[in-house]
Short mmCIF file of C-alpha atoms in Angstrom, two decimals:
data_model
loop_
_atom_site.label_atom_id
_atom_site.label_comp_id
_atom_site.label_asym_id
_atom_site.label_seq_id
_atom_site.Cartn_x
_atom_site.Cartn_y
_atom_site.Cartn_z
CA MET A 1299 -36.92 11.77 -22.22
CA LEU A 1300 -38.72 10.52 -19.13
CA ASP A 1301 -39.77 7.48 -21.06
CA ALA A 1302 -36.21 6.75 -22.08
CA LEU A 1303 -35.12 7.17 -18.48
CA ARG A 1304 -37.80 4.77 -17.33
CA ARG A 1305 -36.75 2.22 -19.90
CA TRP A 1306 -33.14 2.60 -18.86
CA TRP A 1307 -34.16 2.08 -15.25
CA GLY A 1308 -36.27 -0.94 -16.11
CA ARG A 1309 -33.31 -2.48 -17.84
CA TYR A 1310 -30.58 -1.59 -15.41
CA SER A 1311 -32.30 -1.15 -12.06
CA ILE A 1312 -30.98 -4.38 -10.62
CA HIS A 1313 -27.46 -3.55 -11.73
CA VAL A 1314 -27.65 -0.07 -10.24
CA LEU A 1315 -28.85 -1.54 -6.97
CA ALA A 1316 -26.08 -4.12 -7.04
CA ALA A 1317 -23.54 -1.40 -7.74
CA LEU A 1318 -24.89 0.57 -4.78
CA VAL A 1319 -24.60 -2.47 -2.53
CA GLY A 1320 -21.03 -2.83 -3.78
CA LEU A 1321 -20.38 0.81 -2.94
CA VAL A 1322 -21.65 0.34 0.60
CA VAL A 1323 -19.50 -2.76 1.07
CA ALA A 1324 -16.46 -0.92 -0.28
CA LEU A 1325 -17.14 2.03 2.01
CA GLY A 1326 -17.36 -0.35 4.94
CA LEU A 1327 -14.04 -1.90 3.97
CA ARG A 1328 -12.50 1.54 3.64
CA MET A 1329 -13.70 2.71 7.02
CA THR A 1330 -12.38 -0.40 8.73
CA GLN A 1331 -9.02 -0.02 6.98
CA GLY A 1332 -9.66 -3.25 5.09
CA VAL A 1333 -9.09 -5.48 8.11
CA ALA A 1334 -11.64 -7.98 6.80
CA LEU A 1335 -9.58 -8.39 3.62
CA LEU A 1336 -6.39 -8.71 5.68
CA GLU A 1337 -7.98 -11.46 7.72
CA VAL A 1338 -9.17 -13.44 4.72
CA TYR A 1339 -5.84 -12.92 2.96
CA GLN A 1340 -3.95 -14.30 5.97
CA PHE A 1341 -6.32 -17.30 6.05
CA PHE A 1342 -5.83 -18.17 2.40
CA THR A 1343 -2.06 -17.69 2.33
CA GLN A 1344 -1.44 -19.95 5.35
CA PRO A 1345 -0.20 -22.90 3.27
CA TRP A 1346 2.50 -20.74 1.64
CA GLN A 1347 3.65 -18.75 4.62
CA TRP A 1348 6.39 -21.16 5.61
CA PHE A 1349 8.44 -20.96 2.42
CA SER A 1350 11.70 -19.39 3.46
CA ARG A 1351 13.53 -16.80 1.44
CA ASN A 1352 17.08 -15.44 1.59
CA PRO A 1353 18.70 -14.72 4.98
CA GLU A 1354 22.34 -13.86 4.08
CA PRO A 1355 22.30 -10.04 4.06
CA LEU A 1356 20.49 -10.16 7.38
CA VAL A 1357 23.63 -11.20 9.23
CA GLU A 1358 25.49 -8.17 7.93
CA ALA A 1359 22.65 -5.92 8.97
CA ARG A 1360 22.60 -7.50 12.41
CA THR A 1361 26.31 -6.79 12.86
CA ALA A 1362 25.80 -3.19 11.79
CA GLU A 1363 22.91 -2.85 14.21
CA LEU A 1364 24.93 -4.23 17.10
CA SER A 1365 27.91 -1.99 16.49
CA ALA A 1366 25.69 1.07 16.21
CA ARG A 1367 23.90 0.00 19.37
CA MET A 1368 27.21 -0.40 21.17
CA ALA A 1369 28.34 3.06 20.11
CA ASP A 1370 25.12 4.43 21.51
CA LEU A 1371 25.45 2.54 24.77
CA GLU A 1372 28.98 3.79 25.22
CA SER A 1373 27.98 7.42 24.77
CA GLN A 1374 24.95 6.90 26.98
CA ASN A 1375 27.07 5.28 29.64
CA GLU A 1376 29.28 8.33 29.74
CA ARG A 1377 26.26 10.52 30.22
CA LEU A 1378 24.86 8.23 32.88
CA LYS A 1379 27.95 8.67 34.91
CA GLN A 1380 27.19 12.36 35.02
CA LEU A 1381 23.45 12.23 35.58
CA LEU A 1382 22.58 9.56 38.07
CA ASN A 1383 18.81 9.77 37.93
CA LEU A 1384 18.17 8.80 34.32
CA GLU A 1385 15.25 6.42 34.15
CA VAL A 1386 15.56 3.51 31.79
CA SER A 1387 12.58 1.44 30.85
CA ARG A 1388 12.25 -0.96 27.99
CA SER A 1389 9.58 -3.60 27.87
CA SER A 1390 10.44 -6.82 26.10
CA GLN A 1391 7.16 -8.69 26.01
CA GLY A 1392 6.79 -8.84 22.27
CA THR A 1393 6.17 -11.51 19.71
CA TRP A 1394 7.78 -12.60 16.44
CA ALA A 1395 5.58 -12.32 13.37
CA MET A 1396 6.09 -13.43 9.82
CA VAL A 1397 5.83 -11.09 6.84
CA ILE A 1398 3.17 -12.62 4.58
CA GLY A 1399 2.56 -9.82 2.12
CA ARG A 1400 4.06 -6.64 0.80
CA SER A 1401 2.20 -3.73 -0.73
CA GLY A 1402 2.63 -3.80 -4.49
CA GLU A 1403 1.91 -0.13 -4.75
CA ALA A 1404 5.20 1.65 -4.57
CA TRP A 1405 3.65 4.89 -3.29
CA TRP A 1406 3.21 3.16 0.03
CA SER A 1407 5.60 0.86 1.80
CA GLN A 1408 3.74 -1.50 4.00
CA VAL A 1409 3.83 -5.17 4.83
CA VAL A 1410 1.24 -7.61 6.17
CA LEU A 1411 2.13 -9.63 9.27
CA SER A 1412 0.84 -13.07 10.17
CA LYS A 1413 -0.21 -12.15 13.70
CA GLY A 1414 -2.86 -9.84 15.06
CA LEU A 1415 -5.12 -9.06 17.99
CA ARG A 1416 -5.24 -12.68 19.15
CA ASP A 1417 -1.48 -12.60 19.64
CA GLY A 1418 -1.61 -9.35 21.57
CA ILE A 1419 -0.71 -6.96 18.77
CA GLN A 1420 -2.43 -3.59 19.06
CA PRO A 1421 -2.36 -0.62 16.69
CA GLY A 1422 0.65 1.50 17.58
CA ALA A 1423 2.87 -1.48 18.38
CA ILE A 1424 6.37 -1.08 17.04
CA ALA A 1425 8.24 -3.61 14.92
CA LEU A 1426 11.95 -4.35 15.11
CA GLY A 1427 13.82 -6.41 12.57
CA THR A 1428 17.32 -7.56 11.98
CA GLY A 1429 19.19 -4.28 11.89
CA GLY A 1430 16.89 -2.12 13.96
CA LEU A 1431 13.61 -0.27 13.69
CA VAL A 1432 11.26 -1.48 10.94
CA GLY A 1433 7.99 0.35 11.49
CA ARG A 1434 4.73 0.75 13.33
CA VAL A 1435 1.52 -1.29 13.25
CA THR A 1436 -1.35 0.75 11.82
CA ALA A 1437 -4.23 -1.73 11.47
CA VAL A 1438 -4.98 -5.02 13.17
CA SER A 1439 -7.39 -7.86 12.44
CA PRO A 1440 -7.78 -10.93 14.66
CA HIS A 1441 -5.01 -12.90 12.92
CA SER A 1442 -3.04 -10.37 10.93
CA SER A 1443 -1.85 -6.81 11.00
CA ARG A 1444 -0.56 -4.13 8.70
CA LEU A 1445 2.82 -2.57 9.34
CA LEU A 1446 3.77 0.90 8.08
CA LEU A 1447 7.49 0.73 7.35
CA VAL A 1448 9.83 3.58 8.30
CA SER A 1449 10.53 3.97 4.58
CA ASP A 1450 6.96 5.10 3.85
CA PRO A 1451 6.78 8.81 2.98
CA SER A 1452 4.01 9.27 5.55
CA SER A 1453 6.11 7.73 8.32
CA THR A 1454 7.84 10.18 10.63
CA VAL A 1455 10.20 9.18 13.41
CA GLY A 1456 11.72 11.53 15.96
CA VAL A 1457 15.42 10.66 15.96
CA THR A 1458 18.70 11.68 17.51
CA LEU A 1459 22.34 11.26 16.52
CA SER A 1460 24.00 8.83 18.90
CA ARG A 1461 27.30 10.74 18.93
CA ASN A 1462 26.09 14.11 20.15
CA ARG A 1463 22.29 13.99 20.61
CA PHE A 1464 21.34 16.45 17.88
CA MET A 1465 17.69 15.80 17.07
CA GLY A 1466 15.39 15.87 14.12
CA ILE A 1467 12.59 14.14 12.26
CA LEU A 1468 13.21 11.27 9.88
CA ARG A 1469 10.81 10.89 6.96
CA GLY A 1470 10.80 7.88 4.65
CA GLN A 1471 11.79 8.42 1.06
CA ASN A 1472 12.48 5.14 -0.67
CA GLN A 1473 13.06 1.57 0.39
CA ARG A 1474 16.66 2.14 1.43
CA SER A 1475 16.79 5.65 2.80
CA GLY A 1476 14.96 8.52 4.44
CA VAL A 1477 15.53 12.23 4.94
CA LEU A 1478 16.42 13.58 8.37
CA GLU A 1479 15.40 17.19 9.03
CA PHE A 1480 17.19 18.71 11.99
CA PHE A 1481 15.61 21.00 14.53
CA GLU A 1482 18.80 22.98 15.07
CA ARG A 1483 20.16 25.44 12.54
CA ASP A 1484 23.71 24.15 12.65
CA PRO A 1485 23.91 20.52 13.76
CA ASP A 1486 27.23 18.76 14.08
CA VAL A 1487 26.55 15.83 11.77
CA ARG A 1488 28.97 13.69 9.78
CA VAL A 1489 28.59 10.89 7.27
CA GLY A 1490 28.62 7.63 9.21
CA ASP A 1491 26.88 8.90 12.34
CA SER A 1492 24.38 6.40 13.62
CA VAL A 1493 20.79 7.49 14.09
CA LEU A 1494 18.50 6.29 16.88
CA THR A 1495 14.95 7.02 17.98
CA SER A 1496 14.98 10.06 20.22
CA PRO A 1497 13.83 10.21 23.84
CA TYR A 1498 11.25 12.82 22.84
CA THR A 1499 9.42 10.82 20.19
CA THR A 1500 5.89 9.88 21.15
CA ARG A 1501 5.38 6.92 18.84
CA PHE A 1502 8.52 4.89 19.52
CA PRO A 1503 10.55 3.95 22.56
CA PRO A 1504 13.89 5.78 22.71
CA GLY A 1505 17.27 4.35 21.77
CA ILE A 1506 16.35 2.01 18.88
CA VAL A 1507 18.79 1.93 15.98
CA VAL A 1508 17.22 3.34 12.82
CA GLY A 1509 20.09 3.88 10.42
CA ARG A 1510 23.28 5.62 9.45
CA VAL A 1511 23.91 9.03 7.86
CA THR A 1512 25.12 8.70 4.28
CA ALA A 1513 24.93 12.30 3.03
CA VAL A 1514 24.62 15.73 4.59
CA ASN A 1515 23.14 18.94 3.22
CA LEU A 1516 23.58 21.77 5.73
CA ASP A 1517 22.51 24.50 3.32
CA LYS A 1518 19.03 23.10 2.87
CA GLN A 1519 16.20 25.51 3.74
CA PRO A 1520 14.31 25.78 6.04
CA ALA A 1521 16.22 23.17 8.04
CA PRO A 1522 19.47 21.32 7.39
CA GLU A 1523 19.00 17.79 6.09
CA ALA A 1524 20.81 14.48 6.07
CA VAL A 1525 20.13 11.32 4.11
CA VAL A 1526 19.86 8.32 6.39
CA GLU A 1527 20.22 4.76 5.17
CA PHE A 1528 18.03 2.38 7.15
CA SER A 1529 20.04 -0.22 9.02
CA SER A 1530 17.37 -2.85 8.50
CA PRO A 1531 17.14 -4.29 4.97
CA LEU A 1532 13.46 -3.48 4.49
CA GLY A 1533 13.32 -5.19 1.12
CA LEU A 1534 14.30 -8.53 2.64
CA LEU A 1535 12.10 -8.64 5.72
CA GLU A 1536 10.86 -12.08 6.64
CA TYR A 1537 10.31 -11.92 10.37
CA VAL A 1538 9.84 -8.94 12.60
CA TYR A 1539 9.68 -8.62 16.36
CA VAL A 1540 6.53 -6.78 17.36
CA GLN A 1541 6.64 -4.99 20.68
CA PRO A 1542 3.57 -3.48 22.30
CA PHE A 1543 3.85 0.27 22.68
CA THR A 1544 1.35 2.89 23.71
CA ALA A 1545 2.03 6.37 22.41
CA LYS A 1546 3.16 8.75 25.11
CA ALA A 1547 0.81 11.67 25.65
CA ASP A 1548 3.00 14.04 27.65
CA ALA A 1549 2.53 17.72 26.91
CA LEU A 1550 6.25 18.41 26.64
CA LEU A 1551 6.81 15.90 23.92
CA LEU A 1552 7.09 16.91 20.33
CA SER A 1553 5.02 14.89 17.94
CA PRO A 1554 5.81 12.61 16.17
CA MET B 377 -9.56 -12.65 -30.23
CA PRO B 378 -11.75 -14.19 -27.53
CA SER B 379 -15.01 -15.62 -28.73
CA PHE B 380 -18.17 -14.82 -26.88
CA SER B 381 -20.22 -17.59 -25.44
CA PRO B 382 -23.73 -17.56 -26.82
CA PRO B 383 -26.39 -16.00 -24.60
CA ARG B 384 -27.27 -18.46 -21.93
CA ARG B 385 -30.44 -18.05 -19.96
CA ASP B 386 -29.73 -20.88 -17.56
CA ARG B 387 -27.30 -18.80 -15.52
CA PRO B 388 -29.04 -17.20 -12.54
CA TRP B 389 -29.07 -13.39 -12.29
CA TRP B 390 -26.60 -13.37 -9.41
CA HIS B 391 -24.03 -15.25 -11.47
CA ASN B 392 -22.25 -12.03 -12.47
CA TYR B 393 -22.16 -10.69 -8.95
CA VAL B 394 -20.77 -13.77 -7.28
CA LEU B 395 -18.12 -13.95 -9.97
CA ALA B 396 -17.46 -10.23 -9.52
CA ALA B 397 -17.12 -10.47 -5.73
CA VAL B 398 -14.75 -13.44 -5.89
CA SER B 399 -12.60 -11.93 -8.62
CA ILE B 400 -12.44 -8.54 -6.88
CA PHE B 401 -11.26 -10.25 -3.72
CA ILE B 402 -8.53 -12.06 -5.64
CA CYS B 403 -7.52 -8.82 -7.38
CA ALA B 404 -7.40 -6.94 -4.08
CA CYS B 405 -5.17 -9.58 -2.51
CA GLY B 406 -3.03 -9.50 -5.65
CA ILE B 407 -1.63 -6.19 -4.34
CA TYR B 408 0.19 -8.12 -1.62
CA VAL B 409 1.33 -11.13 -3.63
CA HIS B 410 4.69 -10.91 -5.33
CA LEU B 411 5.00 -13.83 -7.72
CA PRO B 412 7.95 -14.18 -10.06
CA GLY B 413 7.32 -12.13 -13.20
CA MET B 414 4.48 -10.26 -11.57
CA HIS B 415 6.53 -7.62 -9.81
CA LEU B 416 9.13 -5.18 -10.93
CA MET B 417 10.91 -2.77 -8.58
CA GLY B 418 8.30 -3.33 -5.88
CA VAL B 419 5.37 -2.68 -8.19
CA THR B 420 2.70 -5.29 -8.99
CA PRO B 421 0.09 -5.02 -11.75
CA ASN B 422 -2.89 -2.86 -10.95
CA TRP B 423 -5.31 -5.80 -10.97
CA LEU B 424 -8.31 -3.78 -9.86
CA LEU B 425 -7.86 -1.45 -12.82
CA VAL B 426 -7.76 -4.37 -15.24
CA TRP B 427 -10.87 -5.75 -13.58
CA LEU B 428 -12.65 -2.41 -13.79
CA ILE B 429 -11.90 -1.95 -17.47
CA THR B 430 -13.08 -5.49 -18.24
CA TRP B 431 -16.27 -4.86 -16.29
CA SER B 432 -17.02 -1.34 -17.50
CA ARG B 433 -17.09 -2.43 -21.11
CA ARG B 434 -20.41 -4.13 -20.49
CA TYR B 435 -22.22 -1.53 -18.43
CA PRO B 436 -23.61 1.99 -18.83
CA VAL B 437 -21.42 4.91 -17.78
CA ALA B 438 -23.33 5.52 -14.52
CA ILE B 439 -22.77 1.97 -13.26
CA ALA B 440 -19.15 1.97 -14.40
CA VAL B 441 -18.51 5.19 -12.47
CA LEU B 442 -20.18 3.78 -9.36
CA THR B 443 -18.07 0.63 -9.65
CA GLY B 444 -14.96 2.77 -10.08
CA VAL B 445 -15.69 4.60 -6.83
CA SER B 446 -16.20 1.30 -4.99
CA LEU B 447 -13.01 -0.26 -6.33
CA GLY B 448 -11.10 2.91 -5.45
CA LEU B 449 -12.35 2.58 -1.87
CA VAL B 450 -11.34 -1.09 -1.78
CA GLN B 451 -7.86 -0.21 -3.02
CA ASP B 452 -7.64 2.59 -0.45
CA ALA B 453 -8.65 0.09 2.21
CA MET B 454 -5.78 -2.16 1.17
CA VAL B 455 -3.24 0.56 1.89
CA GLY B 456 -5.08 2.05 4.88
CA GLY B 457 -4.05 5.43 6.19
CA ASP B 458 -5.90 8.67 5.61
CA TRP B 459 -8.74 9.37 3.18
CA LEU B 460 -6.36 11.25 0.93
CA PRO B 461 -4.65 10.46 -1.38
CA THR B 462 -7.34 8.26 -2.83
CA HIS B 463 -7.52 5.80 -5.71
CA THR B 464 -11.20 6.56 -6.33
CA LEU B 465 -10.37 9.56 -8.50
CA GLY B 466 -8.33 7.63 -11.06
CA LEU B 467 -10.50 4.51 -11.09
CA THR B 468 -13.73 6.49 -11.45
CA ILE B 469 -12.39 8.25 -14.51
CA ALA B 470 -11.00 5.01 -15.94
CA GLY B 471 -14.34 3.20 -15.50
CA GLY B 472 -16.38 6.08 -16.88
CA VAL B 473 -14.15 6.58 -19.91
CA THR B 474 -14.15 2.87 -20.74
CA ALA B 475 -17.93 2.65 -20.60
CA TRP B 476 -18.24 5.83 -22.62
CA LEU B 477 -15.82 4.63 -25.30
CA GLN B 478 -17.79 1.42 -25.56
CA GLN B 479 -21.07 3.29 -25.80
CA GLN B 480 -19.72 5.43 -28.61
CA ASN B 481 -18.47 2.30 -30.35
CA LEU B 482 -14.96 3.70 -30.31
CA MET B 483 -13.41 0.56 -28.93
CA ARG B 484 -12.47 -2.66 -30.60
CA GLU B 485 -13.21 -5.73 -28.55
CA ASP B 486 -9.90 -7.51 -28.60
CA VAL B 487 -7.29 -8.07 -25.96
CA ILE B 488 -4.88 -5.64 -27.57
CA SER B 489 -7.18 -2.64 -27.34
CA ILE B 490 -8.12 -3.56 -23.77
CA ALA B 491 -4.43 -3.83 -22.89
CA LEU B 492 -3.83 -0.44 -24.48
CA LEU B 493 -6.64 1.06 -22.46
CA VAL B 494 -5.18 -0.53 -19.31
CA PHE B 495 -1.79 0.99 -20.14
CA VAL B 496 -3.22 4.49 -20.48
CA GLY B 497 -5.44 3.96 -17.43
CA ALA B 498 -2.53 2.84 -15.25
CA VAL B 499 -0.44 5.86 -16.21
CA GLY B 500 -3.45 8.07 -15.45
CA VAL B 501 -4.18 6.45 -12.08
CA GLU B 502 -0.57 6.71 -10.88
CA THR B 503 -0.24 10.27 -12.16
CA LEU B 504 -3.36 11.30 -10.28
CA LEU B 505 -1.96 9.69 -7.12
CA GLY B 506 1.34 11.52 -7.58
CA LEU B 507 -0.54 14.76 -8.09
CA GLN B 508 -2.43 14.23 -4.85
CA PHE B 509 0.80 13.54 -2.96
CA TRP B 510 2.18 16.76 -4.39
CA LEU B 511 -0.87 18.76 -3.35
CA LEU B 512 -0.58 17.21 0.11
CA GLY B 513 2.85 18.77 0.42
CA GLN B 514 5.47 16.24 -0.70
CA ASP B 515 8.60 17.43 -2.42
CA PHE B 516 8.05 17.72 -6.18
CA GLY B 517 11.57 16.64 -7.16
CA HIS B 518 11.38 13.29 -5.37
CA LEU B 519 7.80 12.73 -6.46
CA TRP B 520 8.53 13.37 -10.13
CA VAL B 521 11.30 10.75 -10.27
CA LYS B 522 9.17 8.29 -8.33
CA GLN B 523 6.07 8.99 -10.39
CA GLN B 524 7.79 8.24 -13.68
CA ARG B 525 9.17 4.97 -12.36
CA ILE B 526 5.92 3.81 -10.77
CA ALA B 527 3.60 4.91 -13.58
CA LEU B 528 5.63 3.27 -16.31
CA THR B 529 6.26 0.05 -14.38
CA SER B 530 2.64 -0.25 -13.34
CA ALA B 531 1.42 0.44 -16.87
CA VAL B 532 3.74 -2.09 -18.51
CA LEU B 533 3.05 -4.81 -15.94
CA SER B 534 -0.71 -4.24 -15.86
CA SER B 535 -1.14 -4.27 -19.61
CA LEU B 536 1.10 -7.33 -20.03
CA TRP B 537 -0.93 -9.29 -17.50
CA THR B 538 -4.29 -8.03 -18.73
CA PRO B 539 -5.17 -11.19 -20.70
CA LEU B 540 -4.86 -13.32 -17.57
CA LEU B 541 -7.85 -11.55 -16.08
CA TYR B 542 -9.65 -10.30 -19.16
CA VAL B 543 -9.98 -13.52 -21.11
CA PRO B 544 -11.65 -15.71 -18.45
CA LEU B 545 -13.85 -12.95 -17.07
CA ASN B 546 -14.96 -11.96 -20.53
CA LEU B 547 -15.96 -15.52 -21.27
CA TRP B 548 -17.81 -16.13 -18.04
CA TRP B 549 -19.63 -12.87 -17.61
CA ARG B 550 -22.94 -12.19 -19.17
CA SER B 551 -23.82 -8.81 -20.50
CA PRO B 552 -26.64 -7.09 -18.63
CA ASP B 553 -28.82 -7.78 -21.66
CA ASP B 554 -27.70 -11.39 -21.87
CA ALA B 555 -26.16 -10.81 -25.27
CA PRO B 556 -22.87 -9.11 -25.92
CA LYS B 557 -23.02 -5.70 -27.50
CA VAL B 558 -21.37 -5.48 -30.85
#
């Protein structure tokens, strides 16, 4: 028995050691969120990054975004007339980044961007696309970054209805839509309502267009639900606008 | 049926590992690349699984399992996020089972049986992922629909593209003993 084991070891020792080295390397990659791979991937795909794809549906999405945004501004304006001390702050010192890769594993919806730390992108930065909110940066290497799209099941966004400010949490479901769980028992929600990031969300700035309600289920337990179609065509992303954002840490705020 | 190159002693011992590292890198990046014919409904072939099954055929179960864990970690790294759900579970089992089947001489060494194994492996890997998502609290109804779509697409795509990876690697790799097992 021991002899057989020794023979096995004599024959395979170098392979076992190599496999162990491989394990350590893989563990290192895992713990750094694979940023080394991201970086090398961005380097090798540089020659192909400039091939353009199809921009037509983007115009439609842009129009939808603007009209939803306008509806929001109108309702906000009305409110502003009543409350004079509302503070408004929106930074606009972002950068445009190209989408150079898309996760081929449908359990996750993520994309790889062509810019990273060197261009001022930090983890937690938010990405806007044609149509509205696209996602949040989760990992950054010097020249690339990974973006978690709002359609990912693990992505949660605190949102509000622009018409009447009912709030809830939007969770990604598939590439086109997510599920909005309301906080209130009996929200006044209709199909067609536009959905924006809420003022109480900690991970996103308030007032960004996310989508539009396409179905409502008020009987759902424990909280009423609505299906929200994302206003940005996430399947067609080519460029996104990445805006630096540091998560708010106020005690009052509900996460996410 | 691919023919084996005769045992060659002139290749240095690190030949396999350099080849392995380069091909794993290409497979890992393959997750992000959507070439025509290589993606269906947002799913690309599970290249790392194909690689693992090609590799495990030549090694003892222990090494295959270790490699499965490493590749699972690499694949986890490519999607980032939390430690769970993890790919290591599925890939470890796939690697171990492949090596075991080979050891028991239950496997024929042609592309078709490898592709079949990849098909079963891909269904298993995706099912295990779906199961983990379920245990982590996602809604079963949505997951079930998604799982069927992803598992079947991934299995079909992976097994169809298996020869692209299997044939060259099989030709270039040496067995640990320098001669292919029969």
